[in-house]
Amino acid sequence: MKRISLTLVLTLAVIGAGCSSMERSRSLASPSTPAKTLAAQVCSNCHSIDGNSVSPNFPKLAEQQPDYIVAQLKGFRNHRRADPEGFEYMWGISRSLTDDQIKGLAAYFAAQKSVSPGPGDPKLVAEGKNIFDKGLPAKGVPPCSTCHGDHGQGNGEFPRVAYQHSDYVIKQLTVFQRTNERPDGVAMKAITHSLSDQNMAAVAAYLQQMPSK
Amino acid sequence: MNEYRSEQNQQAAMQANASATASGASAPLRSTRRGVIVRAVLAAATLAPLLLALAPREAQALPAFARQTGQNCVACHAGGQFPELTPYGRMFKMTGYTIGQRALPLSMMGVVSASRVSNTSKSDNPPADFQKQGAPIFATGSLFIAGKVTENIGLFSQITYDNYAGQGVAADGVGAGEFKGHTNADNIDLRYADRFIDANRDLIVGVSLNNNPSVSDPWNTAAAWMQYVPVPSPTSSAFVDGNAPYPGFGSGGNVAGVTAYAYLNKTFYAELGGYQTANRGFSILSAGINDAGTTKLKGTNPYWRLAYTREWGPNNIMVGASGMTADIYDDPTDTSDPNTIARTKNLGFDAQYQYLLDPHTVTAQLAYMTNDIHYSNAVANQPSAFASDAAGTMGLANSNSSDTTHTLRAKLTYTYQAKYGGSLGFFNLTGTTNTLNQTSGYDPTTGLITSDPTGALGATALSTRVGGNLSGNPATRGFTYEAFWTPVQYVRVGMQYTSYSKFNGASSNYDGLGRDAKDNNTLFFYVWGAY
């Protein structure tokens, strides 16, 4: 008996030491873990391996602008982006990532194909499209498309918003409007200033299903 | 969108709450039940600012796993209510606790509680039957050694101190009747895991060395994980939820097992393993438990688990089944006689639904288990010591050669902002009637049902007060209502009320000495913290 269990523990240890290839590592603190490995072994748990997260608690990263991903990961790492979910989930994940790993992760997710998580609330979509394409001139809200692109595809540090989960979009619009927890979003703070809850829900419903390129 | 929460607001609200409780509690309250709560709340209110002072703004200084991933408890625990896991928490466990970076692998957990049983008058010795009635107690404490060991190996181990584990007898150093604390290996799960994932396929495989069937399971409807709050030993808190029936494997814990598992495409989970006695090379798995208290199993006893899972939007479900067969020696100190081996067979079905979308968390859980026990030749077919009527007729059937029980547990939980929560639980244990279960009955010499504490009546077959069973049937049924508050992410303050409509086979007079099931209704207050 003693021998069996000792053998077992030793075998485990040997397998553990021998097979721990960096190819399938879940270590967040070793610069040698390839970005692709991190994406598959760690990020995929919440954001999905192709960046099309299932749960709206987790933003979709597929086809996201690489510059934007880099900026956000660095923002989490240096605690500049401090909205509650960012702090609860992403500060720890990003704390020891190297700049190179961040670049690799951004390239990985940017290269994935984004798919819609499903149609938005049909009662809201038309109003949302209107806000996105034309803004709300009466309230001084510019069209979202001016910065986020005609198809919501984003550009550089202007994030892709097309096909994003509507629950996540509403949450972020609220963060911009009511807090200073995303200081890189000063533009968004001004834009969301006079958006009503209804406006936010509408534009979010549209983004989730919008025809996109 | 007023549900939106900011960290700063949370801190401010916590402080406000703490002082509100403190001032509310100082108002005079008359009833004793409220008295207990007030005392416990006062204790919590004194504790809260202390904990707040310790509360870090950052996620770093949290229990071991949170330090390792740098994440908050809510990442892995649904609505922050430990130990229930989120889908990510389950992946963290299945991948061998290896996500993140090695950190100080130590955590501590403690539970302070107070409980009050509704009726203590139907007992001929209330101070003995309800020993800690209404008294705030330091119930249990645990030390965890947990964390990533290598790229593929991780450990979760819990060593628990039960302050009310046993009571001294005159011969001990401890005074007779005084409580003795006890420390032992509680849950241990050492695992090796690997994950093969690409765009088309996701396969997690692993091996776990553990000491309790289903402790390796990632779902909280598994027998080892469904209970809400660690509760102190029965003698000190007799009828709180943790002592009401839960599905469980016949072998119990503190056995030694190796299980292998696979999870394919986040859809199918299968686990297969075997359990043996936790002695010799495996004695670490029953550390702190003496030989006489260690379950002795014959050979290797098979355990299996299958589950189907699915995630859509903020929802996820699991539907599963599990089972185990175990050959258990009646007497842990004597494993020489094959006539003293009982065989238990368990078959369980469980299901869980979770809705997780900040700020709401909803969980519905269902667990059902049958336990078939074939008694050893030494235990089966034994005459009862009790008579069948007041005339002293020895007409009771001999004990059964086998019994079957069915345990059902259902629970619905809601938490808001990972701070405020409530749950409703239902439990129902049914089973075959067996004179072996009878701990109360007619005494053959006096014709009385008596616990005869003085011995004056000369009864030979004494009945058991309060915990007794007159019918020989185990049926126990009731509800548990709970409300809790998580002021900071690693402290939970809760209140539970467990109500019984049946206890030990009957609604009324279940012990033969006049006690009704509802007399056992219990209010339980706890402060549960981990650091």
XYZ file of C-alpha atoms in Angstrom:
744
model
C 0.000 0.000 0.000
C 2.624 2.460 1.081
C 4.598 1.624 -1.996
C 1.585 2.092 -4.280
C 0.793 5.543 -2.962
C 4.410 6.618 -2.980
C 4.717 5.450 -6.570
C 1.576 7.363 -7.366
C 2.801 10.599 -5.846
C 6.170 10.223 -7.520
C 4.554 9.476 -10.877
C 2.380 12.545 -10.532
C 5.409 14.633 -9.699
C 7.389 13.299 -12.628
C 4.513 13.779 -15.053
C 4.043 17.195 -13.548
C 7.609 18.248 -13.996
C 8.163 16.484 -17.294
C 5.026 17.349 -19.191
C 4.637 20.933 -18.097
C 5.327 22.315 -21.515
C 4.954 26.039 -22.017
C 2.706 25.105 -24.961
C -0.189 24.441 -22.591
C 0.727 26.616 -19.637
C -1.798 28.564 -17.617
C 0.865 30.618 -15.938
C 0.163 34.331 -16.000
C 3.544 35.371 -14.707
C 6.023 33.865 -17.094
C 7.148 36.016 -20.026
C 7.836 32.822 -21.944
C 4.174 31.740 -22.107
C 3.149 32.417 -25.722
C 0.201 34.789 -26.189
C -1.690 32.157 -28.151
C -1.335 29.729 -25.262
C -2.644 32.308 -22.787
C -5.575 33.084 -25.056
C -6.504 29.405 -25.287
C -5.732 28.282 -21.742
C -6.825 31.341 -19.756
C -8.719 34.064 -21.668
C -10.956 31.506 -23.421
C -12.559 30.612 -20.080
C -14.455 33.897 -20.175
C -13.989 35.439 -23.626
C -14.126 32.128 -25.592
C -11.292 30.814 -27.722
C -12.505 32.748 -30.775
C -13.286 35.900 -28.781
C -17.054 35.451 -29.183
C -17.899 35.182 -25.496
C -21.120 33.376 -24.639
C -22.032 35.309 -21.501
C -22.739 39.050 -21.761
C -20.790 39.476 -18.519
C -17.705 39.145 -20.692
C -17.108 41.500 -23.633
C -16.530 40.014 -27.034
C -12.949 40.448 -28.217
C -13.258 38.943 -31.720
C -12.160 41.322 -34.492
C -11.554 44.004 -31.866
C -9.092 46.715 -32.892
C -5.624 45.543 -31.757
C -4.591 49.035 -30.608
C -7.688 49.212 -28.458
C -7.025 45.781 -26.880
C -3.449 46.832 -26.101
C -4.632 50.099 -24.554
C -7.242 48.320 -22.389
C -4.919 45.568 -21.178
C -2.322 48.162 -20.226
C -5.104 50.169 -18.591
C -6.070 47.155 -16.463
C -2.447 46.396 -15.699
C -1.717 49.908 -14.404
C -5.175 50.183 -12.781
C -6.127 53.181 -14.908
C -9.305 51.402 -16.043
C -11.019 50.883 -12.707
C -14.661 50.036 -13.339
C -15.815 47.304 -10.922
C -15.750 44.369 -13.349
C -12.430 45.515 -14.716
C -11.001 45.589 -11.235
C -12.624 42.344 -10.126
C -11.706 40.285 -13.179
C -9.016 41.925 -15.284
C -6.552 43.585 -12.913
C -5.357 40.231 -11.666
C -5.288 38.621 -15.112
C -3.182 41.441 -16.560
C -0.927 42.226 -13.622
C 2.134 40.321 -14.861
C 1.593 40.262 -18.630
C 4.517 41.664 -20.614
C 4.096 44.257 -23.370
C 4.973 41.575 -25.898
C 2.354 39.185 -24.562
C -0.211 41.993 -24.654
C 0.666 42.699 -28.274
C 0.371 39.025 -29.130
C -2.994 38.710 -27.363
C -4.287 41.756 -29.232
C -3.195 40.321 -32.561
C -4.741 36.964 -31.724
C -8.201 38.307 -30.855
C -8.166 40.909 -33.657
C -7.714 38.075 -36.134
C -10.854 36.190 -34.977
C -14.139 36.496 -36.831
C -16.888 38.276 -34.904
C -20.386 36.807 -34.935
C -23.553 38.382 -33.568
C -24.647 37.038 -30.193
C -28.235 37.208 -31.489
C -30.843 39.800 -32.399
C -31.373 42.810 -30.140
C -34.738 43.858 -28.750
C -36.778 44.555 -31.958
C -38.687 47.396 -30.278
C -35.418 49.273 -29.791
C -33.344 48.458 -32.842
C -34.712 51.158 -35.195
C -34.227 53.895 -32.621
C -30.739 52.533 -31.929
C -29.791 52.591 -35.601
C -30.917 56.190 -35.793
C -28.731 57.218 -32.860
C -25.762 55.312 -34.235
C -26.005 56.734 -37.749
C -27.325 60.239 -37.049
C -26.801 60.969 -33.369
C -29.299 62.991 -31.359
C -28.743 66.540 -32.642
C -31.318 67.976 -30.218
C -29.310 66.634 -27.270
C -25.955 67.426 -28.826
C -25.072 63.748 -29.251
C -22.934 63.158 -32.380
C -23.405 60.026 -34.485
C -21.513 57.131 -32.944
C -20.368 56.134 -36.421
C -18.077 59.157 -36.680
C -15.601 57.517 -34.330
C -16.646 53.851 -34.227
C -16.953 53.551 -38.036
C -19.943 53.224 -40.351
C -20.243 49.544 -39.529
C -19.170 49.834 -35.913
C -15.890 48.202 -36.865
C -13.740 50.668 -34.903
C -10.438 52.187 -35.826
C -7.196 52.193 -33.827
C -8.025 53.106 -30.243
C -11.693 53.651 -31.167
C -13.092 50.244 -30.278
C -15.113 47.965 -32.477
C -18.651 47.996 -31.038
C -20.464 45.962 -33.685
C -21.900 42.665 -32.404
C -20.938 43.545 -28.848
C -23.277 42.101 -26.156
C -25.934 44.707 -25.456
C -25.745 44.147 -21.688
C -22.034 44.906 -21.769
C -22.563 48.022 -23.938
C -25.185 49.404 -21.540
C -22.889 48.774 -18.612
C -19.979 50.594 -20.235
C -22.121 53.537 -21.356
C -23.240 53.831 -17.741
C -19.648 53.704 -16.537
C -18.708 56.554 -18.906
C -21.750 58.602 -17.967
C -21.671 58.257 -14.191
C -18.077 57.670 -13.203
C -14.503 58.524 -14.076
C -13.468 54.902 -13.897
C -12.462 54.811 -17.582
C -10.392 57.999 -17.931
C -9.420 57.164 -21.527
C -13.064 57.571 -22.389
C -13.318 61.347 -21.844
C -14.866 61.609 -25.307
C -17.457 59.039 -24.291
C -18.186 60.892 -21.066
C -19.259 63.957 -23.017
C -21.221 61.860 -25.515
C -23.113 59.842 -22.920
C -23.812 62.909 -20.772
C -27.319 63.433 -22.088
C -28.187 59.894 -23.164
C -31.249 58.531 -21.372
C -31.440 54.923 -20.160
C -33.820 54.319 -23.073
C -31.291 55.779 -25.590
C -28.563 53.523 -24.214
C -30.743 50.425 -24.359
C -31.718 51.275 -27.935
C -28.212 51.803 -29.270
C -27.030 48.677 -27.426
C -29.813 46.592 -28.957
C -28.796 47.822 -32.394
C -25.074 47.172 -31.905
C -25.658 43.564 -30.870
C -27.321 42.724 -34.193
C -26.237 45.509 -36.576
C -25.330 44.622 -40.145
C -21.580 44.685 -39.874
C -18.484 44.404 -42.043
C -29.415 51.611 -13.992
C -29.291 52.503 -10.318
C -28.081 48.924 -9.751
C -24.799 50.095 -11.016
C -22.206 49.777 -8.320
C -18.938 51.451 -7.787
C -16.284 50.197 -5.456
C -16.073 53.460 -3.531
C -19.807 53.470 -2.929
C -19.595 49.921 -1.677
C -17.035 50.857 0.935
C -19.075 53.848 2.093
C -22.247 51.808 2.204
C -20.538 49.138 4.259
C -19.459 51.618 6.852
C -22.941 53.141 7.008
C -24.454 49.707 7.337
C -22.123 48.657 10.088
C -22.933 51.682 12.228
C -26.648 51.366 11.501
C -26.652 47.809 12.814
C -24.733 48.845 15.875
C -27.143 51.628 16.846
C -30.189 49.519 15.992
C -28.922 46.750 18.194
C -28.546 48.938 21.258
C -32.300 49.595 21.349
C -33.892 47.530 24.127
C -35.425 44.283 22.927
C -37.270 41.938 25.174
C -37.740 38.460 23.726
C -34.888 36.056 24.317
C -34.773 34.904 20.738
C -34.192 38.450 19.668
C -31.716 38.690 22.495
C -29.510 36.070 20.888
C -29.683 37.719 17.541
C -28.919 41.055 19.054
C -25.868 39.662 20.787
C -24.695 38.012 17.603
C -25.393 41.112 15.549
C -23.518 43.155 18.105
C -20.600 40.785 17.783
C -20.784 41.135 14.014
C -21.025 44.906 14.262
C -17.907 45.007 16.388
C -16.202 42.696 13.953
C -17.262 44.544 10.822
C -15.177 47.735 11.273
C -12.214 45.523 12.119
C -12.659 43.593 8.946
C -13.127 46.808 7.046
C -9.861 48.082 8.365
C -8.252 44.940 7.020
C -10.140 45.173 3.750
C -7.753 45.880 0.955
C -8.756 48.193 -1.886
C -7.039 45.786 -4.191
C -7.750 42.231 -5.025
C -4.275 41.027 -4.018
C -4.702 40.315 -0.322
C -7.419 37.683 -0.511
C -7.601 33.992 0.130
C -5.033 31.869 -1.593
C -6.696 31.313 -4.967
C -7.678 34.968 -5.318
C -4.059 35.910 -4.650
C -2.966 33.426 -7.281
C -5.254 34.785 -10.029
C -5.421 38.335 -8.675
C -9.170 38.186 -9.139
C -12.030 38.874 -6.794
C -14.103 36.093 -5.222
C -16.985 36.848 -7.641
C -14.919 35.625 -10.586
C -15.091 32.075 -9.240
C -17.976 32.154 -6.747
C -21.490 32.791 -8.035
C -22.690 36.094 -6.638
C -19.714 35.978 -4.302
C -21.344 33.225 -2.221
C -18.612 30.771 -1.474
C -18.318 27.865 -2.110
C -20.751 27.865 -5.089
C -18.739 28.081 -8.312
C -19.288 30.069 -11.499
C -18.496 28.481 -14.879
C -15.043 30.072 -14.639
C -14.595 28.753 -11.092
C -15.330 25.272 -12.373
C -12.789 25.640 -15.176
C -10.258 26.851 -12.620
C -10.863 23.711 -10.582
C -10.911 21.320 -13.533
C -7.659 22.725 -14.869
C -6.074 21.762 -11.583
C -6.027 25.117 -9.740
C -3.154 26.101 -12.016
C -4.366 29.372 -13.590
C -2.391 32.359 -12.412
C 0.876 32.697 -10.625
C 2.183 30.967 -7.525
C 1.343 32.943 -4.392
C 1.252 32.383 -0.639
C -0.832 29.189 -0.588
C -2.475 29.784 2.786
C -5.955 30.865 3.769
C -7.995 30.767 6.911
C -11.693 30.421 7.432
C -13.771 30.737 10.549
C -17.409 30.512 11.499
C -18.939 32.148 14.550
C -22.516 31.128 15.126
C -25.440 31.018 17.476
C -28.476 28.805 17.257
C -31.756 28.477 19.039
C -34.095 25.488 18.954
C -37.758 26.407 19.166
C -38.819 24.141 22.023
C -36.502 22.925 24.741
C -39.178 22.037 27.268
C -39.895 18.539 25.914
C -36.676 17.116 27.216
C -35.944 15.853 30.683
C -32.546 17.483 30.627
C -32.569 20.643 28.487
C -29.077 21.806 29.470
C -27.681 18.497 28.171
C -29.834 18.239 25.055
C -29.474 21.840 23.949
C -26.072 22.669 25.218
C -25.269 25.856 23.403
C -28.826 27.102 23.112
C -28.625 30.753 22.210
C -24.938 31.117 23.035
C -22.644 32.670 20.422
C -19.881 30.152 19.755
C -16.726 29.958 17.726
C -17.982 26.999 15.746
C -15.298 25.879 13.365
C -12.116 27.149 11.827
C -10.178 25.911 8.847
C -6.734 26.346 7.461
C -6.426 25.955 3.719
C -3.261 25.069 1.928
C -4.185 25.667 -1.645
C -2.644 26.713 -4.881
C -0.715 26.092 -8.019
C 2.235 23.732 -7.514
C 3.566 23.214 -11.042
C 2.221 24.011 -14.517
C -0.089 21.008 -14.195
C -0.439 20.291 -10.499
C -2.489 22.123 -7.945
C -3.771 21.513 -4.440
C -6.864 22.289 -2.433
C -6.639 21.106 1.136
C -8.635 22.073 4.139
C -7.721 21.264 7.704
C -10.629 21.922 10.006
C -10.814 22.599 13.700
C -14.183 21.835 15.231
C -14.372 23.516 18.583
C -17.304 21.314 19.608
C -16.143 18.013 18.169
C -16.722 15.990 21.290
C -17.381 16.077 24.973
C -15.084 14.998 27.716
C -15.848 12.113 30.026
C -14.731 12.037 33.642
C -11.569 10.103 32.815
C -10.272 12.730 30.387
C -8.217 15.690 31.393
C -11.137 17.798 30.245
C -13.995 18.026 32.711
C -16.900 15.663 32.160
C -19.349 17.107 29.663
C -17.015 19.887 28.632
C -16.493 20.339 24.943
C -13.245 19.319 23.318
C -11.961 20.737 20.108
C -10.584 18.541 17.381
C -8.517 19.143 14.276
C -8.517 16.905 11.243
C -7.954 16.756 7.498
C -11.290 17.836 6.082
C -11.213 18.148 2.291
C -8.160 17.257 0.258
C -7.924 17.386 -3.507
C -4.506 17.155 -5.116
C -4.762 17.136 -8.864
C -2.895 16.908 -12.092
C -4.623 18.406 -15.121
C -3.959 19.213 -18.739
C -6.034 20.949 -21.365
C -5.942 20.383 -25.119
C -7.767 23.238 -26.730
C -7.937 24.733 -30.190
C -10.667 26.256 -32.346
C -12.335 22.900 -32.944
C -11.922 20.976 -29.758
C -11.555 21.503 -26.030
C -10.533 18.579 -23.855
C -9.583 18.829 -20.212
C -8.205 15.698 -18.572
C -7.020 15.196 -15.054
C -6.366 12.936 -12.101
C -7.300 13.742 -8.525
C -6.048 12.234 -5.308
C -8.741 13.073 -2.764
C -10.296 11.993 0.501
C -14.020 12.309 0.000
C -16.156 10.996 -2.869
C -17.324 13.994 -4.962
C -15.025 16.544 -3.295
C -13.339 16.573 -6.709
C -16.628 17.508 -8.378
C -16.912 20.977 -9.934
C -20.668 21.383 -9.315
C -22.174 22.378 -6.037
C -25.005 19.887 -6.187
C -22.399 17.177 -5.530
C -22.785 15.574 -2.121
C -19.561 17.032 -0.771
C -20.469 20.602 -1.739
C -24.153 21.325 -1.397
C -24.286 22.310 2.244
C -24.533 26.037 2.843
C -22.480 26.826 5.870
C -20.073 24.738 7.927
C -21.921 24.010 11.145
C -20.614 22.916 14.517
C -21.092 19.370 15.751
C -24.640 18.290 16.520
C -24.309 18.307 20.299
C -23.773 22.030 20.310
C -26.179 23.041 17.532
C -28.696 20.293 17.250
C -31.042 20.973 14.361
C -29.576 23.649 12.109
C -29.643 23.119 8.396
C -26.269 21.401 8.177
C -27.550 18.626 10.405
C -30.732 18.116 8.423
C -30.414 15.424 5.726
C -28.190 15.941 2.670
C -27.439 13.480 -0.097
C -24.224 11.677 0.735
C -22.190 8.677 -0.237
C -22.355 5.655 2.029
C -18.612 5.568 2.501
C -18.493 9.033 4.055
C -15.330 11.085 3.958
C -11.772 10.529 5.105
C -11.215 7.707 2.678
C -8.501 7.615 0.031
C -9.413 7.877 -3.588
C -7.925 8.401 -6.995
C -10.274 9.587 -9.708
C -9.640 10.413 -13.355
C -11.842 12.852 -15.213
C -12.385 14.390 -18.633
C -14.433 17.363 -19.787
C -15.078 17.552 -23.520
C -16.073 20.709 -25.401
C -17.540 22.238 -22.238
C -20.374 19.754 -22.711
C -19.653 16.290 -21.353
C -18.002 15.524 -18.066
C -17.032 12.063 -16.888
C -15.154 10.965 -13.802
C -14.251 7.486 -12.645
C -12.317 6.396 -9.618
C -11.834 4.121 -6.680
C -11.671 4.596 -2.927
C -9.800 2.640 -0.287
C -9.187 2.955 3.416
C -7.122 6.038 4.156
C -4.372 4.332 6.098
C -0.669 3.654 5.655
C 0.594 5.595 2.620
C -2.701 7.421 2.400
C -3.023 8.253 6.085
C -2.485 11.944 5.359
C -6.008 11.868 3.887
C -7.464 11.015 7.270
C -4.941 12.914 9.370
C -6.206 13.800 12.808
C -8.730 10.996 12.863
C -7.798 8.093 15.067
C -7.810 4.545 13.772
C -11.122 3.719 15.426
C -12.715 6.707 13.738
C -11.350 6.043 10.256
C -13.784 4.373 7.876
C -12.432 0.945 6.910
C -13.294 -0.104 3.401
C -12.768 -3.509 1.912
C -10.653 -3.316 -1.235
C -11.167 -0.662 -3.877
C -14.652 0.806 -4.152
C -15.798 2.296 -7.458
C -17.119 5.847 -7.874
C -18.456 7.401 -11.077
C -19.901 10.697 -12.218
C -21.375 11.870 -15.529
C -22.658 15.318 -16.401
C -23.971 17.228 -19.363
C -23.546 20.990 -19.399
C -24.563 23.873 -21.578
C -24.106 27.636 -21.532
C -26.199 30.204 -23.361
C -26.088 33.946 -22.777
C -25.898 34.517 -19.028
C -27.408 31.073 -18.318
C -25.841 27.706 -17.716
C -27.161 24.301 -16.770
C -25.823 20.977 -15.643
C -27.681 17.695 -15.507
C -25.808 14.789 -14.020
C -25.714 11.455 -12.287
C -23.268 9.765 -9.957
C -22.873 6.570 -8.056
C -20.718 4.538 -5.760
C -20.569 1.082 -4.233
C -18.697 0.625 -0.983
C -17.948 -2.308 1.298
C -17.597 -0.962 4.804
C -16.499 -2.766 7.942
C -18.943 -2.339 10.835
C -16.105 -1.954 13.296
C -13.146 0.110 12.133
C -10.922 -1.564 14.698
C -11.648 -5.101 13.514
C -11.352 -5.908 9.832
C -10.726 -9.624 10.265
C -14.293 -10.924 9.998
C -16.013 -10.960 6.559
C -19.355 -11.237 8.363
C -19.011 -7.681 9.564
C -19.014 -5.956 6.196
C -21.939 -3.809 5.057
C -22.385 -2.994 1.387
C -23.786 0.380 0.367
C -24.869 1.394 -3.119
C -25.563 4.988 -4.039
C -27.189 6.360 -7.133
C -27.654 10.092 -7.433
C -29.129 12.556 -9.905
C -28.467 16.255 -9.744
C -29.116 19.371 -11.748
C -28.176 22.991 -11.488
C -29.211 26.162 -13.279
C -27.354 29.448 -12.900
C -28.183 32.892 -14.202
C -25.241 35.230 -13.800
C -25.594 38.769 -15.044
C -24.343 41.522 -12.849
C -25.961 42.612 -10.524
C -28.178 39.492 -10.387
C -27.281 35.918 -9.587
C -29.895 33.192 -9.522
C -29.132 29.562 -8.769
C -31.514 26.635 -8.729
C -30.182 23.339 -7.458
C -31.639 19.886 -7.212
C -29.958 16.817 -5.793
C -31.447 13.417 -5.229
C -29.740 10.310 -3.964
C -30.730 6.791 -3.091
C -28.733 4.760 -0.647
C -29.154 0.987 -0.539
C -27.508 -0.628 2.392
C -27.080 -4.361 2.844
C -26.198 -4.933 6.449
C -23.509 -7.323 7.497
C -24.578 -10.700 8.850
C -23.645 -9.436 12.274
C -26.086 -6.517 12.093
C -28.950 -7.942 10.003
C -31.841 -9.877 11.535
C -31.224 -8.849 15.153
C -33.986 -8.836 17.775
C -35.090 -5.493 19.142
C -34.597 -4.625 22.792
C -37.984 -2.882 22.846
C -41.374 -4.422 23.397
C -44.172 -3.907 20.873
C -46.774 -2.683 23.367
C -47.323 -1.432 26.892
C -47.949 -5.002 28.045
C -44.315 -5.758 27.353
C -44.935 -8.182 24.455
C -41.703 -8.890 22.617
C -43.412 -8.782 19.223
C -41.236 -6.396 17.196
C -39.774 -7.711 13.995
C -36.081 -8.490 13.847
C -33.964 -5.836 12.120
C -33.931 -5.728 8.311
C -31.168 -7.217 6.249
C -31.243 -4.180 3.996
C -32.607 -0.637 3.870
C -33.172 1.975 1.216
C -33.282 5.719 1.715
C -34.033 8.532 -0.718
C -32.755 12.021 -0.020
C -33.960 15.019 -1.956
C -32.596 18.543 -1.660
C -33.731 21.539 -3.637
C -32.526 25.078 -3.229
C -33.205 28.389 -4.900
C -30.841 31.292 -4.257
C -30.786 34.885 -5.336
C -28.058 37.433 -4.714
C -28.015 41.072 -5.630
C -24.781 42.936 -6.340
C -22.943 39.985 -4.811
C -23.888 41.538 -1.470
C -27.442 40.746 -0.460
C -28.940 37.342 -0.833
C -31.592 34.922 0.191
C -32.383 31.309 -0.361
C -35.121 28.807 0.105
C -34.231 25.160 0.550
C -36.329 22.014 0.802
C -35.215 18.664 2.143
C -36.987 15.344 2.200
C -35.543 12.090 3.444
C -37.668 8.968 3.128
C -36.762 5.348 3.612
C -37.668 1.890 4.775
C -38.750 1.247 8.337
C -36.365 -0.852 10.381
C -36.411 -1.751 14.055
C -32.659 -1.146 13.930
C -33.401 2.579 13.615
C -35.546 2.500 16.722
C -33.922 4.283 19.601
C -37.142 4.673 21.541
C -39.869 2.195 22.425
C -41.732 0.309 25.139
C -39.578 -1.060 27.882
C -40.290 -4.806 28.288
C -40.148 -4.750 32.097
C -42.054 -1.566 32.919
C -44.182 -1.225 29.746
C -43.217 2.443 29.676
C -41.559 4.575 27.074
C -39.023 6.182 29.306
C -35.610 7.679 29.214
C -35.531 7.192 32.982
C -32.625 9.476 33.767
C -32.548 8.393 37.421
C -32.771 4.636 36.895
C -35.404 4.524 39.632
C -38.038 2.784 37.507
C -35.816 -0.158 36.716
C -36.340 0.025 32.927
C -33.967 -2.092 30.851
C -34.535 -0.680 27.356
C -34.193 3.069 27.644
C -35.593 5.445 25.059
C -33.603 8.350 23.692
C -34.841 11.847 24.354
C -34.978 14.509 21.630
C -32.833 12.600 19.126
C -34.853 9.399 19.545
C -36.778 7.477 16.932
C -39.941 5.618 17.928
C -41.148 4.544 14.481
C -37.959 3.034 13.111
C -38.466 5.175 10.021
C -35.925 7.843 9.090
C -38.343 10.239 7.291
C -37.340 13.856 7.852
C -38.706 16.771 5.886
C -38.624 20.522 6.038
C -37.546 23.854 4.681
C -34.603 26.136 5.265
C -35.001 29.853 4.740
C -31.919 31.987 4.614
C -31.022 35.639 4.263
C -27.417 36.768 4.049
C -25.301 39.807 3.578
C -21.748 39.955 2.240
C -20.395 43.265 3.560
C -16.941 42.593 2.189
C -16.232 39.885 -0.315
C -14.744 37.411 2.140
C -17.211 37.779 4.996
C -20.758 36.557 5.009
C -23.294 37.220 7.728
C -26.391 35.090 7.562
C -29.528 33.984 9.277
C -31.191 30.651 8.639
C -34.427 29.221 9.847
C -34.915 25.490 9.472
C -38.445 24.210 9.951
C -39.322 20.537 10.211
C -42.656 18.997 9.277
C -41.329 15.501 9.902
C -38.458 14.254 11.987
C -37.312 10.663 12.523
C -40.380 9.261 10.846
C -43.173 11.300 12.407
C -44.677 14.762 12.676
C -45.659 14.395 16.283
C -44.274 12.442 19.205
C -41.419 11.106 17.099
C -39.273 10.218 20.087
C -42.083 8.582 22.061
C -41.535 11.150 24.788
C -43.820 13.796 23.331
C -41.519 15.727 21.067
C -42.932 16.960 17.755
C -41.005 17.634 14.557
C -41.748 21.333 14.756
C -40.230 21.541 18.243
C -36.914 21.192 16.420
C -37.376 24.292 14.279
C -34.128 26.182 14.598
C -32.880 29.675 14.083
C -29.215 29.881 13.166
C -27.103 32.984 12.912
C -23.579 32.937 11.525
C -20.656 35.107 10.611
C -18.469 33.294 8.105
C -15.178 34.729 7.049
C -12.164 33.658 5.040
C -8.830 35.329 4.693
